[in-house]
Amino acid sequence: MSIPNHLETSEVVLLEMEVLLIIVATGAWGGFVSYLLKSKRKKSEPLHKGIMSCLTQIVISCFTSFLLSAIAIEKGLSFNMILLAAGIGGVFAAPILKYLGDKLKKSVEDNSLIK
């Protein structure tokens, strides 16, 4: 499966939606794995708090996997590497977002007109 750029046919739109769904599903799975690795649910904690925590982790992981896969697509990597980036983005969402946030903050501070 290839990821074509800027072609105007109906097949490409369906392919891009398919790729997007695969990336989001991979990110969601990575978020679930991350939740399982980090969860230390107490017996006294209500079940709905654990479910909400898991869903929150999945949403954050889907966003991060989408960002990393967009970077991988822009770099022209293969479909397997794009899926790998999506999976890594899902599992390591918090550290990746912190790192990207720090890089963006530093970039904005360095390029600021007011010093």
Short mmCIF file of N, CA and C in Angstrom, two decimals:
data_model
loop_
_atom_site.label_atom_id
_atom_site.label_comp_id
_atom_site.label_asym_id
_atom_site.label_seq_id
_atom_site.Cartn_x
_atom_site.Cartn_y
_atom_site.Cartn_z
N MET A 1 0.85 -1.17 0.00
CA MET A 1 0.00 0.00 0.00
C MET A 1 0.89 1.23 0.00
N SER A 2 0.62 2.12 -0.90
CA SER A 2 1.39 3.35 -0.95
C SER A 2 0.53 4.52 -0.51
N ILE A 3 1.17 5.59 -0.16
CA ILE A 3 0.47 6.78 0.27
C ILE A 3 0.76 7.87 -0.75
N PRO A 4 -0.10 8.01 -1.77
CA PRO A 4 0.15 9.01 -2.81
C PRO A 4 -0.11 10.42 -2.31
N ASN A 5 0.58 11.36 -2.89
CA ASN A 5 0.43 12.76 -2.50
C ASN A 5 -0.29 13.54 -3.59
N HIS A 6 -1.32 14.23 -3.23
CA HIS A 6 -1.98 15.23 -4.06
C HIS A 6 -2.50 14.70 -5.39
N LEU A 7 -3.07 13.52 -5.43
CA LEU A 7 -3.72 13.02 -6.63
C LEU A 7 -5.22 13.20 -6.45
N GLU A 8 -5.91 13.56 -7.53
CA GLU A 8 -7.32 13.86 -7.41
C GLU A 8 -8.19 12.78 -8.05
N THR A 9 -8.30 11.64 -7.39
CA THR A 9 -9.23 10.60 -7.82
C THR A 9 -9.99 10.14 -6.59
N SER A 10 -11.14 9.54 -6.81
CA SER A 10 -11.95 9.09 -5.68
C SER A 10 -11.27 7.93 -4.94
N GLU A 11 -10.47 7.13 -5.63
CA GLU A 11 -9.78 6.01 -4.99
C GLU A 11 -8.76 6.50 -3.98
N VAL A 12 -8.10 7.59 -4.27
CA VAL A 12 -7.08 8.12 -3.36
C VAL A 12 -7.72 8.61 -2.07
N VAL A 13 -8.88 9.23 -2.17
CA VAL A 13 -9.58 9.70 -0.98
C VAL A 13 -9.92 8.53 -0.08
N LEU A 14 -10.40 7.43 -0.66
CA LEU A 14 -10.71 6.25 0.14
C LEU A 14 -9.45 5.64 0.75
N LEU A 15 -8.38 5.64 0.01
CA LEU A 15 -7.13 5.10 0.53
C LEU A 15 -6.62 5.95 1.69
N GLU A 16 -6.71 7.25 1.54
CA GLU A 16 -6.25 8.12 2.61
C GLU A 16 -7.10 7.95 3.86
N MET A 17 -8.41 7.76 3.71
CA MET A 17 -9.27 7.52 4.87
C MET A 17 -8.92 6.18 5.51
N GLU A 18 -8.60 5.19 4.69
CA GLU A 18 -8.20 3.89 5.21
C GLU A 18 -6.90 4.01 6.00
N VAL A 19 -5.95 4.73 5.47
CA VAL A 19 -4.68 4.93 6.16
C VAL A 19 -4.90 5.69 7.46
N LEU A 20 -5.74 6.71 7.43
CA LEU A 20 -6.03 7.49 8.64
C LEU A 20 -6.67 6.60 9.71
N LEU A 21 -7.60 5.76 9.33
CA LEU A 21 -8.24 4.87 10.30
C LEU A 21 -7.26 3.85 10.87
N ILE A 22 -6.36 3.35 10.04
CA ILE A 22 -5.35 2.41 10.53
C ILE A 22 -4.41 3.11 11.52
N ILE A 23 -4.03 4.35 11.21
CA ILE A 23 -3.15 5.10 12.10
C ILE A 23 -3.83 5.37 13.44
N VAL A 24 -5.09 5.79 13.39
CA VAL A 24 -5.83 6.07 14.63
C VAL A 24 -6.02 4.79 15.44
N ALA A 25 -6.34 3.68 14.77
CA ALA A 25 -6.51 2.41 15.48
C ALA A 25 -5.20 1.96 16.12
N THR A 26 -4.10 2.14 15.42
CA THR A 26 -2.80 1.78 15.99
C THR A 26 -2.48 2.65 17.19
N GLY A 27 -2.78 3.95 17.09
CA GLY A 27 -2.56 4.86 18.22
C GLY A 27 -3.44 4.52 19.41
N ALA A 28 -4.70 4.14 19.13
CA ALA A 28 -5.61 3.77 20.22
C ALA A 28 -5.12 2.51 20.92
N TRP A 29 -4.65 1.55 20.15
CA TRP A 29 -4.11 0.33 20.75
C TRP A 29 -2.88 0.66 21.60
N GLY A 30 -2.03 1.54 21.09
CA GLY A 30 -0.86 1.97 21.86
C GLY A 30 -1.27 2.68 23.14
N GLY A 31 -2.33 3.46 23.10
CA GLY A 31 -2.83 4.13 24.30
C GLY A 31 -3.35 3.15 25.32
N PHE A 32 -4.03 2.10 24.85
CA PHE A 32 -4.52 1.07 25.76
C PHE A 32 -3.36 0.33 26.41
N VAL A 33 -2.35 0.02 25.62
CA VAL A 33 -1.15 -0.65 26.16
C VAL A 33 -0.47 0.25 27.19
N SER A 34 -0.37 1.55 26.87
CA SER A 34 0.24 2.49 27.81
C SER A 34 -0.55 2.56 29.11
N TYR A 35 -1.86 2.56 29.01
CA TYR A 35 -2.70 2.57 30.21
C TYR A 35 -2.47 1.32 31.05
N LEU A 36 -2.40 0.17 30.39
CA LEU A 36 -2.18 -1.07 31.13
C LEU A 36 -0.82 -1.09 31.81
N LEU A 37 0.18 -0.51 31.16
CA LEU A 37 1.51 -0.47 31.76
C LEU A 37 1.56 0.44 32.98
N LYS A 38 0.78 1.52 32.94
CA LYS A 38 0.83 2.51 34.02
C LYS A 38 -0.22 2.30 35.11
N SER A 39 -1.22 1.50 34.85
CA SER A 39 -2.35 1.42 35.77
C SER A 39 -2.00 0.62 37.01
N LYS A 40 -2.37 1.22 38.12
CA LYS A 40 -2.27 0.55 39.41
C LYS A 40 -3.57 0.85 40.14
N ARG A 41 -4.63 0.23 39.66
CA ARG A 41 -5.97 0.50 40.17
C ARG A 41 -6.11 -0.05 41.59
N LYS A 42 -6.63 0.81 42.45
CA LYS A 42 -6.87 0.41 43.83
C LYS A 42 -8.26 -0.20 43.93
N LYS A 43 -8.44 -1.07 44.87
CA LYS A 43 -9.74 -1.74 45.05
C LYS A 43 -10.83 -0.73 45.43
N SER A 44 -10.46 0.32 46.16
CA SER A 44 -11.45 1.29 46.62
C SER A 44 -11.84 2.29 45.52
N GLU A 45 -11.07 2.37 44.45
CA GLU A 45 -11.35 3.32 43.36
C GLU A 45 -12.54 2.84 42.53
N PRO A 46 -13.48 3.75 42.22
CA PRO A 46 -14.63 3.33 41.40
C PRO A 46 -14.20 2.92 40.00
N LEU A 47 -14.97 2.01 39.41
CA LEU A 47 -14.65 1.47 38.10
C LEU A 47 -14.71 2.54 37.02
N HIS A 48 -15.67 3.45 37.12
CA HIS A 48 -15.82 4.46 36.06
C HIS A 48 -14.63 5.41 35.99
N LYS A 49 -13.93 5.63 37.10
CA LYS A 49 -12.73 6.47 37.05
C LYS A 49 -11.63 5.78 36.26
N GLY A 50 -11.50 4.49 36.41
CA GLY A 50 -10.52 3.74 35.64
C GLY A 50 -10.84 3.74 34.15
N ILE A 51 -12.13 3.61 33.83
CA ILE A 51 -12.54 3.64 32.42
C ILE A 51 -12.28 5.01 31.83
N MET A 52 -12.61 6.06 32.55
CA MET A 52 -12.37 7.43 32.06
C MET A 52 -10.88 7.70 31.89
N SER A 53 -10.08 7.20 32.80
CA SER A 53 -8.63 7.36 32.68
C SER A 53 -8.10 6.63 31.44
N CYS A 54 -8.62 5.44 31.18
CA CYS A 54 -8.22 4.68 30.01
C CYS A 54 -8.63 5.40 28.72
N LEU A 55 -9.85 5.91 28.67
CA LEU A 55 -10.32 6.63 27.48
C LEU A 55 -9.53 7.92 27.26
N THR A 56 -9.17 8.60 28.34
CA THR A 56 -8.36 9.81 28.22
C THR A 56 -6.99 9.48 27.63
N GLN A 57 -6.39 8.41 28.10
CA GLN A 57 -5.09 7.98 27.57
C GLN A 57 -5.20 7.61 26.10
N ILE A 58 -6.27 6.97 25.72
CA ILE A 58 -6.46 6.57 24.32
C ILE A 58 -6.59 7.79 23.42
N VAL A 59 -7.35 8.81 23.85
CA VAL A 59 -7.52 10.02 23.05
C VAL A 59 -6.19 10.75 22.88
N ILE A 60 -5.44 10.89 23.96
CA ILE A 60 -4.13 11.55 23.89
C ILE A 60 -3.18 10.76 22.99
N SER A 61 -3.21 9.45 23.08
CA SER A 61 -2.35 8.61 22.26
C SER A 61 -2.72 8.68 20.78
N CYS A 62 -4.01 8.76 20.48
CA CYS A 62 -4.43 8.89 19.08
C CYS A 62 -3.92 10.20 18.49
N PHE A 63 -4.00 11.28 19.26
CA PHE A 63 -3.49 12.57 18.79
C PHE A 63 -1.99 12.51 18.53
N THR A 64 -1.25 11.94 19.47
CA THR A 64 0.20 11.86 19.31
C THR A 64 0.59 10.95 18.16
N SER A 65 -0.11 9.84 18.00
CA SER A 65 0.21 8.95 16.89
C SER A 65 -0.10 9.61 15.55
N PHE A 66 -1.15 10.43 15.50
CA PHE A 66 -1.46 11.16 14.28
C PHE A 66 -0.35 12.16 13.97
N LEU A 67 0.15 12.86 14.98
CA LEU A 67 1.25 13.81 14.76
C LEU A 67 2.50 13.11 14.24
N LEU A 68 2.90 12.03 14.88
CA LEU A 68 4.11 11.33 14.46
C LEU A 68 3.96 10.70 13.08
N SER A 69 2.79 10.17 12.79
CA SER A 69 2.61 9.58 11.47
C SER A 69 2.56 10.67 10.39
N ALA A 70 2.05 11.85 10.70
CA ALA A 70 2.09 12.95 9.74
C ALA A 70 3.53 13.36 9.44
N ILE A 71 4.35 13.36 10.46
CA ILE A 71 5.78 13.66 10.26
C ILE A 71 6.42 12.57 9.40
N ALA A 72 6.08 11.31 9.68
CA ALA A 72 6.64 10.20 8.90
C ALA A 72 6.19 10.26 7.44
N ILE A 73 4.94 10.62 7.19
CA ILE A 73 4.45 10.75 5.82
C ILE A 73 5.18 11.88 5.12
N GLU A 74 5.36 12.98 5.81
CA GLU A 74 6.06 14.13 5.22
C GLU A 74 7.51 13.79 4.88
N LYS A 75 8.13 12.93 5.67
CA LYS A 75 9.52 12.51 5.40
C LYS A 75 9.60 11.49 4.27
N GLY A 76 8.45 10.98 3.82
CA GLY A 76 8.43 10.02 2.72
C GLY A 76 8.78 8.60 3.14
N LEU A 77 8.49 8.24 4.38
CA LEU A 77 8.80 6.89 4.86
C LEU A 77 7.79 5.88 4.33
N SER A 78 8.13 4.60 4.43
CA SER A 78 7.24 3.54 3.95
C SER A 78 6.04 3.40 4.87
N PHE A 79 5.03 2.67 4.40
CA PHE A 79 3.81 2.49 5.18
C PHE A 79 4.10 1.77 6.50
N ASN A 80 5.00 0.80 6.48
CA ASN A 80 5.34 0.09 7.72
C ASN A 80 5.99 1.02 8.74
N MET A 81 6.84 1.92 8.28
CA MET A 81 7.47 2.87 9.19
C MET A 81 6.45 3.88 9.72
N ILE A 82 5.46 4.22 8.91
CA ILE A 82 4.40 5.13 9.36
C ILE A 82 3.59 4.46 10.47
N LEU A 83 3.29 3.17 10.29
CA LEU A 83 2.58 2.44 11.35
C LEU A 83 3.43 2.30 12.60
N LEU A 84 4.72 2.11 12.44
CA LEU A 84 5.62 2.05 13.58
C LEU A 84 5.61 3.37 14.34
N ALA A 85 5.66 4.48 13.61
CA ALA A 85 5.62 5.80 14.24
C ALA A 85 4.29 5.99 14.97
N ALA A 86 3.19 5.53 14.39
CA ALA A 86 1.89 5.64 15.04
C ALA A 86 1.84 4.82 16.33
N GLY A 87 2.38 3.63 16.30
CA GLY A 87 2.39 2.78 17.49
C GLY A 87 3.26 3.36 18.60
N ILE A 88 4.43 3.86 18.23
CA ILE A 88 5.31 4.48 19.22
C ILE A 88 4.66 5.73 19.78
N GLY A 89 4.01 6.50 18.92
CA GLY A 89 3.29 7.69 19.38
C GLY A 89 2.17 7.34 20.33
N GLY A 90 1.55 6.18 20.15
CA GLY A 90 0.49 5.76 21.04
C GLY A 90 0.99 5.35 22.41
N VAL A 91 2.04 4.59 22.44
CA VAL A 91 2.55 4.08 23.72
C VAL A 91 3.29 5.17 24.51
N PHE A 92 4.09 5.98 23.83
CA PHE A 92 4.89 6.98 24.51
C PHE A 92 4.34 8.39 24.30
N ALA A 93 3.03 8.56 24.43
CA ALA A 93 2.39 9.83 24.11
C ALA A 93 2.86 10.96 25.04
N ALA A 94 2.85 10.75 26.33
CA ALA A 94 3.18 11.82 27.27
C ALA A 94 4.62 12.32 27.11
N PRO A 95 5.63 11.43 27.08
CA PRO A 95 6.99 11.95 26.90
C PRO A 95 7.21 12.63 25.54
N ILE A 96 6.56 12.12 24.50
CA ILE A 96 6.72 12.73 23.17
C ILE A 96 6.10 14.10 23.13
N LEU A 97 4.89 14.26 23.69
CA LEU A 97 4.24 15.57 23.72
C LEU A 97 5.04 16.57 24.55
N LYS A 98 5.61 16.09 25.66
CA LYS A 98 6.44 16.98 26.49
C LYS A 98 7.68 17.43 25.71
N TYR A 99 8.32 16.50 25.01
CA TYR A 99 9.51 16.82 24.23
C TYR A 99 9.17 17.80 23.10
N LEU A 100 8.11 17.52 22.36
CA LEU A 100 7.72 18.41 21.26
C LEU A 100 7.31 19.79 21.78
N GLY A 101 6.63 19.82 22.93
CA GLY A 101 6.26 21.10 23.54
C GLY A 101 7.47 21.91 23.95
N ASP A 102 8.47 21.25 24.53
CA ASP A 102 9.70 21.96 24.91
C ASP A 102 10.44 22.49 23.69
N LYS A 103 10.49 21.68 22.62
CA LYS A 103 11.15 22.13 21.38
C LYS A 103 10.42 23.33 20.78
N LEU A 104 9.09 23.28 20.77
CA LEU A 104 8.31 24.38 20.22
C LEU A 104 8.47 25.64 21.06
N LYS A 105 8.46 25.48 22.36
CA LYS A 105 8.63 26.61 23.26
C LYS A 105 10.00 27.26 23.07
N LYS A 106 11.04 26.45 22.95
CA LYS A 106 12.39 26.96 22.73
C LYS A 106 12.48 27.67 21.38
N SER A 107 11.85 27.08 20.37
CA SER A 107 11.87 27.69 19.03
C SER A 107 11.17 29.04 19.03
N VAL A 108 10.06 29.14 19.71
CA VAL A 108 9.34 30.42 19.77
C VAL A 108 10.13 31.47 20.56
N GLU A 109 10.76 31.05 21.64
CA GLU A 109 11.56 31.98 22.44
C GLU A 109 12.79 32.45 21.67
N ASP A 110 13.43 31.58 20.89
CA ASP A 110 14.62 31.95 20.13
C ASP A 110 14.28 32.89 18.97
N ASN A 111 13.10 32.73 18.39
CA ASN A 111 12.72 33.54 17.23
C ASN A 111 11.87 34.75 17.60
N SER A 112 11.75 35.03 18.87
CA SER A 112 10.92 36.14 19.33
C SER A 112 11.55 37.48 18.93
N LEU A 113 10.72 38.43 18.52
CA LEU A 113 11.21 39.76 18.17
C LEU A 113 11.53 40.58 19.41
N ILE A 114 10.83 40.27 20.49
CA ILE A 114 11.07 41.00 21.74
C ILE A 114 12.03 40.18 22.59
N LYS A 115 13.19 40.78 22.87
CA LYS A 115 14.18 40.05 23.67
C LYS A 115 14.58 40.83 24.88
#
